[in-house]
Amino acid sequence: MRKSLLLVMVTCWVALPCTHLAAQTTGGIRGTVSDPSGNPLPGVLVEATSVSRGTSRTAVTGVNGRFSLNSLAVDTYSVEATLEGFVNKRYESVRVGIDSAVALDFQLVLESLDETITVTSVPLLEVTRSSVGTNFSTDFIEDLPTNRNFWDMMAVAPGVSQGSENSTSLSALGSSISSNSWSVDGLNATNADTGNAWWYINPETIQEVQVLAIGAPAQYGNMSGAAFNVVTKSGSNEFEGSVGLFLQDDSLTDTNADIDGVEFERDEFRDFNASLGGPLKTDKFWFFAAFQNFRDSFSEPGVDPQFPTSFPSDRYDLKLNAALSERISMDAKYHYEEYDWVYGDAFATPDATSNQFGTNPAWGIGMQAVLNESNFLEARYAGYSGQDDLLSRTRSTDDPFIDYSPADNGPPRFSGSLFFPYLFDLSREQVDVTLTSHADDFLSGDHELKFGISYGEGAGDTITGGGVNGRYFYRYEYTYEYYGYEYSTPYYYRVTARPYHYGADTDTLSAFVDDSWQVNDKLTINVGVRYDRTTSDIPDFPRLNLDWTETGEIIPGQRDAVDWETVSPRLGFALQIGDSSVLRGFYGKFFDANVTGNWYAPPPDAPSYLYEFSTSLDGPWTESFTFEQRGTTVDPDLRPPETDQFTLGYERSFGQTVTVGLQAIHKETKNLIGWEILGDGVYEFVPFVNPLTGEVLQLASIIEQPSRRKGNRPGDGSLAPPGSQYEQDFDGAILTFNKRHSNGWGLMSSYTWSDSNGFLPRPLSQDQGAPFYTGSEGRDPNNWLNANQALQNQREHVVQVQGNFDLPWKLNANVIYRFLSGRPFNRQVRAGGPATNVALNQGAQAVIVRPASNSNLLPDQNVFDLAFGRAFALGGGVSLKIDVQVLNLFNEDAHDFWQTLEVPIGNRFQAAGFLTPRRVMLRTVVRF
């Protein structure tokens, strides 16, 4: 047995060709079998049978009476232990979730009658895992009152924070929004350009969601935030399907906030879903197919209702599963979506607002093989491609114009056309192989070893520019007093730069080993290590004219722009205390994936920007300065963002239905990626009075431009304190109270306290850790004054409650309650502009005059969503479910961000992004 195990280990490690490894899509069952005296029983056959498909997996207990069933598909199982001379014992309704380790202990009694003892109560605690994940099953997801938004389901997990309502960007326990990993049925859905999930998921297809934010084993890599895993539904031996419709209407929508008297208005909300699954051949071959037609259109406060924001999308899904033999199974998946979104903006004309449109096909095929009773092999190939374009919603070809001094003294106004349109193409492919091996009584205990290797490659190519003609305009109004009279003089600026390509090709080679070492009946040690090798190139791109056409010239790219080798150790323990408690501890090192959007722009031979000014929009124009983007694109010693995570937690069960837990977390992150300003520039320093504090700041006026590149520090040419690095710290604690549905109700709840601060690469933003793309934030030395501050997604207190309740008259209720303390924000001035009476040679620049802290907070959010419904049996296996969902029942009107963070010298602050007001959603679903 030991020689066989070692041979398999070596073969897997050496013979197979060694991204982000395929995330966990399966779970397991392990436990012990003993006699009435507590002595272990070897040779017991333990069989787990899928309730939906009838397929089975078996294991035999070793000399210590232990067994392990690994890599079981997410499903509900019947698990039976059989040994001649003893009465069979069976657990019913054993739910195996994503990455779960269900612990079942059997005590067999001597046979007296031909019978089977059936147990329906399954233990609540996972007593062998040092990681702590949050799993949401189909029953919970189906009735969750949400906006039908996939990200809403993730955001209710402890420690997860949305930057704004309905945002697709999530921050987990202080990490950047580009530091997560996303997986759908083992397909790596993470976009290498953005670090976010690339496609949307039809909520009706989801079987289970897992959010693993704490203590991820070595199988999980290329992330320092959370691993978001989704397993979609599969067909079973019964034909099952559904047809559903969700509706909202303006007549059932309240008002809660306005901008200049214009309130939220619902134009349309319709979500039509249809699904069908069943056997193509009973016990052998199954299918599941789904379609979603989603239409959501509304105008936010301040937006002309004639030009609403609209999110039309169509999604198609097909999944096939096959049992080729008792030992080999396969699955295949195809997903396709198309979308054509348009946006409204209270501070932009329709010509200057966006139309984002594109398609997202994705595919995958996997094989699972039982090599013998101790070894299980999984292999998967997956990929996706996409096209995502952003143009003016009216297709205007006028030049973009920004008025920084509008007549109403409000925030800047945009007109003309889209400020930075783009055309974006991307693709990704990956291959993963994982071997799971169980060894009894090997090296001082039982071991569940998992080995994995992976290779992935991706590519992205974007064309963009400042307007469709290679130029844009902006305006400031300079107000001054002369001999007791006040005068105003407008200044217009014209910026010209050719459009350009940017993008990257990236390859990742990964390998890991994880060992769940069960030292004895109480102590399990989880130890692992992973290796990642990541390389990236900036490819050759054609040079473009101002009108976006190709000149016929080729700009050479940059080879080996990124070349990273990282090793990530993980070590954790789970100590069972008595029969109802477990103590968990963990240390792990995590490295972010190569999010190319952080470093690939500006590309080689980037365009220069010509700045001109005039007192009239019609000219004549006088050259102010030319900004030359010189210097290397990427620091040759660029390091990947790196996080050390420490956790310690305690969890206890009460009876068979309630668990309470407390988890403490500390995270230290360094080597974040942003602009690095080298010390080869020439500056003169000019005094500037901070309008909030009266402090005199010395601003850098550039005489000779410094070199700039992407690196892990602000650089010697910035005004950051000497030796500053991009880094952040997070401390937090999570208290959980969960109750399995029983006696008419179930609950999942948590309270999270956190404190985080750091020196972030994007100190001027209201979103934490969004990739740079072509952004210039942090490129001017003055951006780094007062930049050490609270993190933008920091929420000191978060309360999350999700519950479901059985009511009289066969009604059921589902609730979500969220309390989120406000996010910190900073205040800035645009120093060097006419309104500040300071001249900077490089033009106006943002300067932080009050850093973000817990004394500068956006409003708290207090949101309560409620759903009432009832199911009606129509006969013949057909049921009708009708729900009434009331979202934002309290009609909370808090805003998510400010339209601008600049201190209003003559202007006024304007909140933006208000929570959607109270509204009613109606759902009708027919299931058969």
Tab-separated table of C-alpha atoms in Angstrom, residues 2 63-64 66 439-447:
chain	number	residue	atom	x	y	z
A	2	ARG	CA	2.743	2.456	0.943
A	63	VAL	CA	-7.246	-1.188	10.540
A	64	ASN	CA	-8.171	1.895	12.548
A	66	ARG	CA	-11.483	4.979	9.312
A	439	ALA	CA	-3.682	6.372	3.009
A	440	ASP	CA	-4.538	4.589	6.276
A	441	ASP	CA	-1.965	4.286	9.039
A	442	PHE	CA	0.759	5.949	6.975
A	443	LEU	CA	3.483	8.143	8.496
A	444	SER	CA	1.898	8.370	11.958
A	445	GLY	CA	-1.717	8.777	10.974
A	446	ASP	CA	-4.217	8.808	8.149
A	447	HIS	CA	-3.558	11.068	5.180
